[in-house]
Amino acid sequence: QLQLQESGPGLVKPSETLSLTCTVSGGSISSSSYYWGWIRQPPGKGLEWIGSIYYSGSTYYNPSLKSRVTISVDTSKNQFSLKLSSVTAADTAVYYCARHRFLEWATNWFDPWGQGTLVTVSS
Amino acid sequence: QSVLTQPPSVSAAPGQKVTISCSGSSSNIGNNYVSWYQQLPGTAPKLLIYDNNKRPSGIPDRFSGSKSGTSATLGITGLQTGDEADYYCGTWDSSLSADVVFGGGTKLTVL
């Protein structure tokens, strides 16, 4: 059974870089046809897609976050990572990683999801 | 403000049926597939429906999805108290700002 687990600091200072890692178990991150994505949810609010990466390194990013986001993949460790730079209080959210089935014009869904990790931006 | 529009809340009695709408445009729902997610309190979202109307293994057939034009609908029959959750629709937006978009979420209350 495929499982994903987020890890990283729960507190980040304003203007610094948020860094999270998602570890995939029970399956290979190099599976064809799947991307691996990051989604966040500010407290009490809805879901916002951050970006997704294919095992080859190909990425899609949310245009509103693109200038601050870097997603990378380490197939040897079965992990993918998120870096979000110049964070502010508005970046405080629960960050989820998920397997992303995506083919433009054909399909787009996230399953399964990690349990999520709360990242607070505060000095 | 979300690209996809959902009602903030819906409610119904146990055993009844409820529908949740998700309205978009030709650049998203109109030309792409829709997925639906259930988020129980304090938990991660869970895939309920993908490709407009397909259910992943383990999802009961009380849950159904449909799409018409630029709108999609999630239906839940035989409501149970355990169905109380937030529900989100999602799809790809193929406009210039190509990205994954979600609805703002709908809180389902089972009275």
PDB file of C-alpha atoms in Angstrom:
ATOM      1  CA  GLN A   1       0.000   0.000   0.000  1.00  0.00           C
ATOM      2  CA  LEU A   2       1.485   3.298  -1.104  1.00  0.00           C
ATOM      3  CA  GLN A   3       2.113   5.759   1.711  1.00  0.00           C
ATOM      4  CA  LEU A   4       3.504   9.282   1.778  1.00  0.00           C
ATOM      5  CA  GLN A   5       4.969  11.103   4.765  1.00  0.00           C
ATOM      6  CA  GLU A   6       5.925  14.767   5.001  1.00  0.00           C
ATOM      7  CA  SER A   7       8.825  15.916   7.158  1.00  0.00           C
ATOM      8  CA  GLY A   8      10.506  19.202   7.938  1.00  0.00           C
ATOM      9  CA  PRO A   9      10.549  22.149  10.357  1.00  0.00           C
ATOM     10  CA  GLY A  10       7.231  23.214  11.813  1.00  0.00           C
ATOM     11  CA  LEU A  11       8.375  26.789  12.336  1.00  0.00           C
ATOM     12  CA  VAL A  12      10.036  29.060   9.804  1.00  0.00           C
ATOM     13  CA  LYS A  13      11.004  32.709  10.215  1.00  0.00           C
ATOM     14  CA  PRO A  14       9.656  35.372   7.840  1.00  0.00           C
ATOM     15  CA  SER A  15      11.821  35.945   4.750  1.00  0.00           C
ATOM     16  CA  GLU A  16      13.495  32.536   5.145  1.00  0.00           C
ATOM     17  CA  THR A  17      13.029  29.409   3.049  1.00  0.00           C
ATOM     18  CA  LEU A  18      10.545  26.685   3.923  1.00  0.00           C
ATOM     19  CA  SER A  19      11.881  23.206   3.178  1.00  0.00           C
ATOM     20  CA  LEU A  20       9.877  19.985   3.305  1.00  0.00           C
ATOM     21  CA  THR A  21      10.508  16.432   2.171  1.00  0.00           C
ATOM     22  CA  CYS A  22       8.001  13.753   1.246  1.00  0.00           C
ATOM     23  CA  THR A  23       9.076  10.137   1.628  1.00  0.00           C
ATOM     24  CA  VAL A  24       7.250   7.570  -0.484  1.00  0.00           C
ATOM     25  CA  SER A  25       6.944   3.999   0.776  1.00  0.00           C
ATOM     26  CA  GLY A  26       5.203   0.940  -0.572  1.00  0.00           C
ATOM     27  CA  GLY A  27       5.932   1.886  -4.164  1.00  0.00           C
ATOM     28  CA  SER A  28       8.460   3.518  -6.435  1.00  0.00           C
ATOM     29  CA  ILE A  29       8.583   7.227  -7.091  1.00  0.00           C
ATOM     30  CA  SER A  30       9.862   6.305 -10.551  1.00  0.00           C
ATOM     31  CA  SER A  31       6.508   4.843 -11.564  1.00  0.00           C
ATOM     32  CA  SER A  32       5.498   5.983 -15.000  1.00  0.00           C
ATOM     33  CA  SER A  33       2.312   7.984 -15.457  1.00  0.00           C
ATOM     34  CA  TYR A  34       2.436   9.601 -12.035  1.00  0.00           C
ATOM     35  CA  TYR A  35       3.615  12.973 -10.887  1.00  0.00           C
ATOM     36  CA  TRP A  36       4.224  13.814  -7.240  1.00  0.00           C
ATOM     37  CA  GLY A  37       2.621  16.936  -5.862  1.00  0.00           C
ATOM     38  CA  TRP A  38       2.508  19.434  -3.048  1.00  0.00           C
ATOM     39  CA  ILE A  39      -0.752  21.007  -1.877  1.00  0.00           C
ATOM     40  CA  ARG A  40      -1.264  23.356   1.046  1.00  0.00           C
ATOM     41  CA  GLN A  41      -4.195  24.418   3.197  1.00  0.00           C
ATOM     42  CA  PRO A  42      -4.086  27.565   5.356  1.00  0.00           C
ATOM     43  CA  PRO A  43      -5.873  27.147   8.697  1.00  0.00           C
ATOM     44  CA  GLY A  44      -9.629  27.137   8.158  1.00  0.00           C
ATOM     45  CA  LYS A  45      -9.297  27.621   4.399  1.00  0.00           C
ATOM     46  CA  GLY A  46      -9.357  25.586   1.207  1.00  0.00           C
ATOM     47  CA  LEU A  47      -6.792  23.667  -0.810  1.00  0.00           C
ATOM     48  CA  GLU A  48      -4.115  25.301  -2.954  1.00  0.00           C
ATOM     49  CA  TRP A  49      -1.918  23.343  -5.341  1.00  0.00           C
ATOM     50  CA  ILE A  50       1.743  24.335  -5.147  1.00  0.00           C
ATOM     51  CA  GLY A  51       3.300  22.189  -7.848  1.00  0.00           C
ATOM     52  CA  SER A  52       4.108  18.703  -9.090  1.00  0.00           C
ATOM     53  CA  ILE A  53       7.156  16.825 -10.337  1.00  0.00           C
ATOM     54  CA  TYR A  54       7.731  13.737 -12.498  1.00  0.00           C
ATOM     55  CA  TYR A  55      10.506  11.332 -11.606  1.00  0.00           C
ATOM     56  CA  SER A  56      12.487  12.624 -14.574  1.00  0.00           C
ATOM     57  CA  GLY A  57      12.501  16.076 -13.001  1.00  0.00           C
ATOM     58  CA  SER A  58       9.828  17.673 -15.174  1.00  0.00           C
ATOM     59  CA  THR A  59       7.785  20.131 -13.139  1.00  0.00           C
ATOM     60  CA  TYR A  60       4.552  22.106 -13.141  1.00  0.00           C
ATOM     61  CA  TYR A  61       4.134  24.998 -10.712  1.00  0.00           C
ATOM     62  CA  ASN A  62       1.245  27.150  -9.550  1.00  0.00           C
ATOM     63  CA  PRO A  63       1.807  30.395 -11.487  1.00  0.00           C
ATOM     64  CA  SER A  64       1.083  32.488  -8.393  1.00  0.00           C
ATOM     65  CA  LEU A  65       3.884  30.766  -6.453  1.00  0.00           C
ATOM     66  CA  LYS A  66       6.263  29.895  -9.284  1.00  0.00           C
ATOM     67  CA  SER A  67       8.802  32.613  -8.548  1.00  0.00           C
ATOM     68  CA  ARG A  68       9.346  31.271  -5.018  1.00  0.00           C
ATOM     69  CA  VAL A  69       8.924  27.499  -5.449  1.00  0.00           C
ATOM     70  CA  THR A  70      11.369  24.739  -6.265  1.00  0.00           C
ATOM     71  CA  ILE A  71      10.340  21.084  -6.271  1.00  0.00           C
ATOM     72  CA  SER A  72      12.988  18.413  -6.693  1.00  0.00           C
ATOM     73  CA  VAL A  73      13.107  14.626  -6.702  1.00  0.00           C
ATOM     74  CA  ASP A  74      15.611  12.100  -5.379  1.00  0.00           C
ATOM     75  CA  THR A  75      14.771   8.740  -6.903  1.00  0.00           C
ATOM     76  CA  SER A  76      17.555   6.979  -4.974  1.00  0.00           C
ATOM     77  CA  LYS A  77      15.837   7.890  -1.710  1.00  0.00           C
ATOM     78  CA  ASN A  78      12.272   7.645  -3.061  1.00  0.00           C
ATOM     79  CA  GLN A  79      11.707  11.223  -1.945  1.00  0.00           C
ATOM     80  CA  PHE A  80      10.672  14.541  -3.381  1.00  0.00           C
ATOM     81  CA  SER A  81      11.100  17.933  -1.790  1.00  0.00           C
ATOM     82  CA  LEU A  82       9.625  21.408  -1.654  1.00  0.00           C
ATOM     83  CA  LYS A  83      11.425  24.694  -1.152  1.00  0.00           C
ATOM     84  CA  LEU A  84       9.428  27.911  -0.785  1.00  0.00           C
ATOM     85  CA  SER A  85      11.513  31.041  -0.444  1.00  0.00           C
ATOM     86  CA  SER A  86      10.850  34.453   1.113  1.00  0.00           C
ATOM     87  CA  VAL A  87       8.020  33.176   3.248  1.00  0.00           C
ATOM     88  CA  THR A  88       5.530  35.395   5.054  1.00  0.00           C
ATOM     89  CA  ALA A  89       2.714  34.729   7.511  1.00  0.00           C
ATOM     90  CA  ALA A  90       0.461  34.075   4.508  1.00  0.00           C
ATOM     91  CA  ASP A  91       2.443  30.887   3.856  1.00  0.00           C
ATOM     92  CA  THR A  92       1.357  29.414   7.195  1.00  0.00           C
ATOM     93  CA  ALA A  93      -0.526  26.262   6.289  1.00  0.00           C
ATOM     94  CA  VAL A  94      -0.759  22.513   6.497  1.00  0.00           C
ATOM     95  CA  TYR A  95       1.402  21.192   3.661  1.00  0.00           C
ATOM     96  CA  TYR A  96       0.413  17.905   2.045  1.00  0.00           C
ATOM     97  CA  CYS A  97       2.269  15.743  -0.417  1.00  0.00           C
ATOM     98  CA  ALA A  98       0.357  13.401  -2.714  1.00  0.00           C
ATOM     99  CA  ARG A  99       0.743  11.182  -5.730  1.00  0.00           C
ATOM    100  CA  HIS A 100      -0.572  13.063  -8.741  1.00  0.00           C
ATOM    101  CA  ARG A 101      -2.051  11.328 -11.731  1.00  0.00           C
ATOM    102  CA  PHE A 102      -1.920  13.919 -14.453  1.00  0.00           C
ATOM    103  CA  LEU A 103      -2.244  14.002 -18.180  1.00  0.00           C
ATOM    104  CA  GLU A 104      -3.429  17.305 -19.596  1.00  0.00           C
ATOM    105  CA  TRP A 105      -6.823  17.017 -21.310  1.00  0.00           C
ATOM    106  CA  ALA A 106      -7.088  13.467 -19.993  1.00  0.00           C
ATOM    107  CA  THR A 107      -6.952  13.070 -16.231  1.00  0.00           C
ATOM    108  CA  ASN A 108      -5.950  14.859 -13.046  1.00  0.00           C
ATOM    109  CA  TRP A 109      -6.304  13.597  -9.492  1.00  0.00           C
ATOM    110  CA  PHE A 110      -4.379  13.205  -6.224  1.00  0.00           C
ATOM    111  CA  ASP A 111      -4.242   9.906  -4.338  1.00  0.00           C
ATOM    112  CA  PRO A 112      -3.055   8.982  -1.814  1.00  0.00           C
ATOM    113  CA  TRP A 113      -2.207  11.980   0.363  1.00  0.00           C
ATOM    114  CA  GLY A 114       0.253  12.255   3.202  1.00  0.00           C
ATOM    115  CA  GLN A 115      -1.102  13.126   6.635  1.00  0.00           C
ATOM    116  CA  GLY A 116       0.089  16.724   6.274  1.00  0.00           C
ATOM    117  CA  THR A 117       2.438  18.856   8.318  1.00  0.00           C
ATOM    118  CA  LEU A 118       1.689  22.263   9.795  1.00  0.00           C
ATOM    119  CA  VAL A 119       4.248  24.924   8.984  1.00  0.00           C
ATOM    120  CA  THR A 120       3.965  28.196  10.852  1.00  0.00           C
ATOM    121  CA  VAL A 121       5.766  31.304   9.652  1.00  0.00           C
ATOM    122  CA  SER A 122       6.597  33.465  12.620  1.00  0.00           C
ATOM    123  CA  SER A 123       9.539  35.216  14.200  1.00  0.00           C
TER     124      SER A 123
ATOM    125  CA  GLN B   1     -11.340  33.522  -4.358  1.00  0.00           C
ATOM    126  CA  SER B   2     -11.376  30.084  -5.964  1.00  0.00           C
ATOM    127  CA  VAL B   3     -11.520  29.494  -9.703  1.00  0.00           C
ATOM    128  CA  LEU B   4     -14.143  26.804  -9.103  1.00  0.00           C
ATOM    129  CA  THR B   5     -17.306  27.799  -7.238  1.00  0.00           C
ATOM    130  CA  GLN B   6     -18.883  25.552  -4.631  1.00  0.00           C
ATOM    131  CA  PRO B   7     -21.655  26.321  -2.132  1.00  0.00           C
ATOM    132  CA  PRO B   8     -20.109  26.972   1.291  1.00  0.00           C
ATOM    133  CA  SER B   9     -22.440  24.544   3.004  1.00  0.00           C
ATOM    134  CA  VAL B  10     -25.168  21.970   2.451  1.00  0.00           C
ATOM    135  CA  SER B  11     -27.160  19.902   4.885  1.00  0.00           C
ATOM    136  CA  ALA B  12     -29.541  16.977   4.914  1.00  0.00           C
ATOM    137  CA  ALA B  13     -30.925  14.366   7.263  1.00  0.00           C
ATOM    138  CA  PRO B  14     -29.490  10.879   7.709  1.00  0.00           C
ATOM    139  CA  GLY B  15     -30.621   8.533   4.966  1.00  0.00           C
ATOM    140  CA  GLN B  16     -31.359  11.370   2.566  1.00  0.00           C
ATOM    141  CA  LYS B  17     -29.548  12.402  -0.595  1.00  0.00           C
ATOM    142  CA  VAL B  18     -27.485  15.535  -1.135  1.00  0.00           C
ATOM    143  CA  THR B  19     -25.748  17.080  -4.120  1.00  0.00           C
ATOM    144  CA  ILE B  20     -22.792  19.448  -4.148  1.00  0.00           C
ATOM    145  CA  SER B  21     -22.174  21.587  -7.204  1.00  0.00           C
ATOM    146  CA  CYS B  22     -18.896  22.814  -8.652  1.00  0.00           C
ATOM    147  CA  SER B  23     -19.049  25.522 -11.270  1.00  0.00           C
ATOM    148  CA  GLY B  24     -16.220  26.540 -13.544  1.00  0.00           C
ATOM    149  CA  SER B  25     -15.528  27.604 -17.116  1.00  0.00           C
ATOM    150  CA  SER B  26     -14.497  26.266 -20.491  1.00  0.00           C
ATOM    151  CA  SER B  27     -10.819  26.520 -19.576  1.00  0.00           C
ATOM    152  CA  ASN B  28     -11.182  24.168 -16.637  1.00  0.00           C
ATOM    153  CA  ILE B  29     -14.242  21.961 -16.051  1.00  0.00           C
ATOM    154  CA  GLY B  30     -15.504  22.448 -19.587  1.00  0.00           C
ATOM    155  CA  ASN B  31     -12.488  20.728 -21.143  1.00  0.00           C
ATOM    156  CA  ASN B  32     -10.866  18.739 -18.366  1.00  0.00           C
ATOM    157  CA  TYR B  33     -11.717  15.943 -15.977  1.00  0.00           C
ATOM    158  CA  VAL B  34     -13.010  16.629 -12.466  1.00  0.00           C
ATOM    159  CA  SER B  35     -12.059  14.937  -9.211  1.00  0.00           C
ATOM    160  CA  TRP B  36     -13.703  15.151  -5.797  1.00  0.00           C
ATOM    161  CA  TYR B  37     -12.160  14.873  -2.333  1.00  0.00           C
ATOM    162  CA  GLN B  38     -13.568  14.282   1.141  1.00  0.00           C
ATOM    163  CA  GLN B  39     -11.800  15.843   4.103  1.00  0.00           C
ATOM    164  CA  LEU B  40     -12.985  14.580   7.462  1.00  0.00           C
ATOM    165  CA  PRO B  41     -12.222  16.891  10.416  1.00  0.00           C
ATOM    166  CA  GLY B  42      -8.533  16.960  11.232  1.00  0.00           C
ATOM    167  CA  THR B  43      -7.517  14.598   8.448  1.00  0.00           C
ATOM    168  CA  ALA B  44      -5.994  14.774   4.982  1.00  0.00           C
ATOM    169  CA  PRO B  45      -8.230  14.911   1.912  1.00  0.00           C
ATOM    170  CA  LYS B  46      -9.236  11.573   0.413  1.00  0.00           C
ATOM    171  CA  LEU B  47     -10.026  10.918  -3.247  1.00  0.00           C
ATOM    172  CA  LEU B  48     -13.730  10.126  -3.748  1.00  0.00           C
ATOM    173  CA  ILE B  49     -14.275  10.542  -7.488  1.00  0.00           C
ATOM    174  CA  TYR B  50     -11.862  10.882 -10.409  1.00  0.00           C
ATOM    175  CA  ASP B  51     -12.299  11.412 -14.135  1.00  0.00           C
ATOM    176  CA  ASN B  52     -15.733  12.980 -13.502  1.00  0.00           C
ATOM    177  CA  ASN B  53     -17.538   9.840 -12.399  1.00  0.00           C
ATOM    178  CA  LYS B  54     -15.166   7.019 -11.471  1.00  0.00           C
ATOM    179  CA  ARG B  55     -14.834   5.711  -7.929  1.00  0.00           C
ATOM    180  CA  PRO B  56     -11.502   4.454  -6.565  1.00  0.00           C
ATOM    181  CA  SER B  57     -11.471   1.014  -5.024  1.00  0.00           C
ATOM    182  CA  GLY B  58     -13.062   1.072  -1.580  1.00  0.00           C
ATOM    183  CA  ILE B  59     -15.328   4.063  -2.160  1.00  0.00           C
ATOM    184  CA  PRO B  60     -18.973   3.011  -1.729  1.00  0.00           C
ATOM    185  CA  ASP B  61     -21.412   3.506  -4.563  1.00  0.00           C
ATOM    186  CA  ARG B  62     -23.352   5.946  -2.383  1.00  0.00           C
ATOM    187  CA  PHE B  63     -20.927   8.486  -3.823  1.00  0.00           C
ATOM    188  CA  SER B  64     -21.316   9.486  -7.463  1.00  0.00           C
ATOM    189  CA  GLY B  65     -20.023  12.179  -9.786  1.00  0.00           C
ATOM    190  CA  SER B  66     -21.269  13.773 -12.956  1.00  0.00           C
ATOM    191  CA  LYS B  67     -20.321  16.598 -15.281  1.00  0.00           C
ATOM    192  CA  SER B  68     -22.290  18.706 -17.701  1.00  0.00           C
ATOM    193  CA  GLY B  69     -20.743  21.548 -19.631  1.00  0.00           C
ATOM    194  CA  THR B  70     -18.798  23.746 -17.227  1.00  0.00           C
ATOM    195  CA  SER B  71     -20.293  22.307 -14.035  1.00  0.00           C
ATOM    196  CA  ALA B  72     -19.805  19.141 -12.041  1.00  0.00           C
ATOM    197  CA  THR B  73     -21.852  17.554  -9.286  1.00  0.00           C
ATOM    198  CA  LEU B  74     -21.075  15.215  -6.428  1.00  0.00           C
ATOM    199  CA  GLY B  75     -23.984  13.140  -5.184  1.00  0.00           C
ATOM    200  CA  ILE B  76     -24.200  11.314  -1.887  1.00  0.00           C
ATOM    201  CA  THR B  77     -27.117   8.998  -1.109  1.00  0.00           C
ATOM    202  CA  GLY B  78     -28.044   7.251   2.121  1.00  0.00           C
ATOM    203  CA  LEU B  79     -26.369   9.974   4.178  1.00  0.00           C
ATOM    204  CA  GLN B  80     -24.588   8.891   7.327  1.00  0.00           C
ATOM    205  CA  THR B  81     -23.299  10.983  10.209  1.00  0.00           C
ATOM    206  CA  GLY B  82     -19.831   9.828   9.231  1.00  0.00           C
ATOM    207  CA  ASP B  83     -20.221  11.692   5.930  1.00  0.00           C
ATOM    208  CA  GLU B  84     -19.972  15.039   7.744  1.00  0.00           C
ATOM    209  CA  ALA B  85     -16.905  16.581   6.157  1.00  0.00           C
ATOM    210  CA  ASP B  86     -15.616  19.197   3.767  1.00  0.00           C
ATOM    211  CA  TYR B  87     -15.824  18.289   0.088  1.00  0.00           C
ATOM    212  CA  TYR B  88     -13.616  19.766  -2.632  1.00  0.00           C
ATOM    213  CA  CYS B  89     -13.737  19.572  -6.399  1.00  0.00           C
ATOM    214  CA  GLY B  90     -10.596  19.889  -8.474  1.00  0.00           C
ATOM    215  CA  THR B  91      -9.522  19.997 -12.084  1.00  0.00           C
ATOM    216  CA  TRP B  92      -6.860  21.319 -14.444  1.00  0.00           C
ATOM    217  CA  ASP B  93      -7.160  24.808 -15.815  1.00  0.00           C
ATOM    218  CA  SER B  94      -5.817  25.051 -19.341  1.00  0.00           C
ATOM    219  CA  SER B  95      -5.763  28.832 -19.562  1.00  0.00           C
ATOM    220  CA  LEU B  96      -2.539  30.811 -19.855  1.00  0.00           C
ATOM    221  CA  SER B  97      -2.028  30.339 -16.127  1.00  0.00           C
ATOM    222  CA  ALA B  98      -2.157  26.560 -16.529  1.00  0.00           C
ATOM    223  CA  ASP B  99      -2.478  24.902 -13.170  1.00  0.00           C
ATOM    224  CA  VAL B 100      -4.442  22.621 -10.886  1.00  0.00           C
ATOM    225  CA  VAL B 101      -7.426  24.400  -9.387  1.00  0.00           C
ATOM    226  CA  PHE B 102      -9.723  23.495  -6.504  1.00  0.00           C
ATOM    227  CA  GLY B 103     -13.110  24.709  -5.407  1.00  0.00           C
ATOM    228  CA  GLY B 104     -13.420  26.577  -2.138  1.00  0.00           C
ATOM    229  CA  GLY B 105     -14.936  23.563  -0.427  1.00  0.00           C
ATOM    230  CA  THR B 106     -18.406  22.670   0.832  1.00  0.00           C
ATOM    231  CA  LYS B 107     -19.154  21.777   4.428  1.00  0.00           C
ATOM    232  CA  LEU B 108     -21.682  18.936   4.610  1.00  0.00           C
ATOM    233  CA  THR B 109     -23.751  18.742   7.763  1.00  0.00           C
ATOM    234  CA  VAL B 110     -25.821  15.633   8.412  1.00  0.00           C
ATOM    235  CA  LEU B 111     -28.601  16.855  10.655  1.00  0.00           C
TER     236      LEU B 111
END
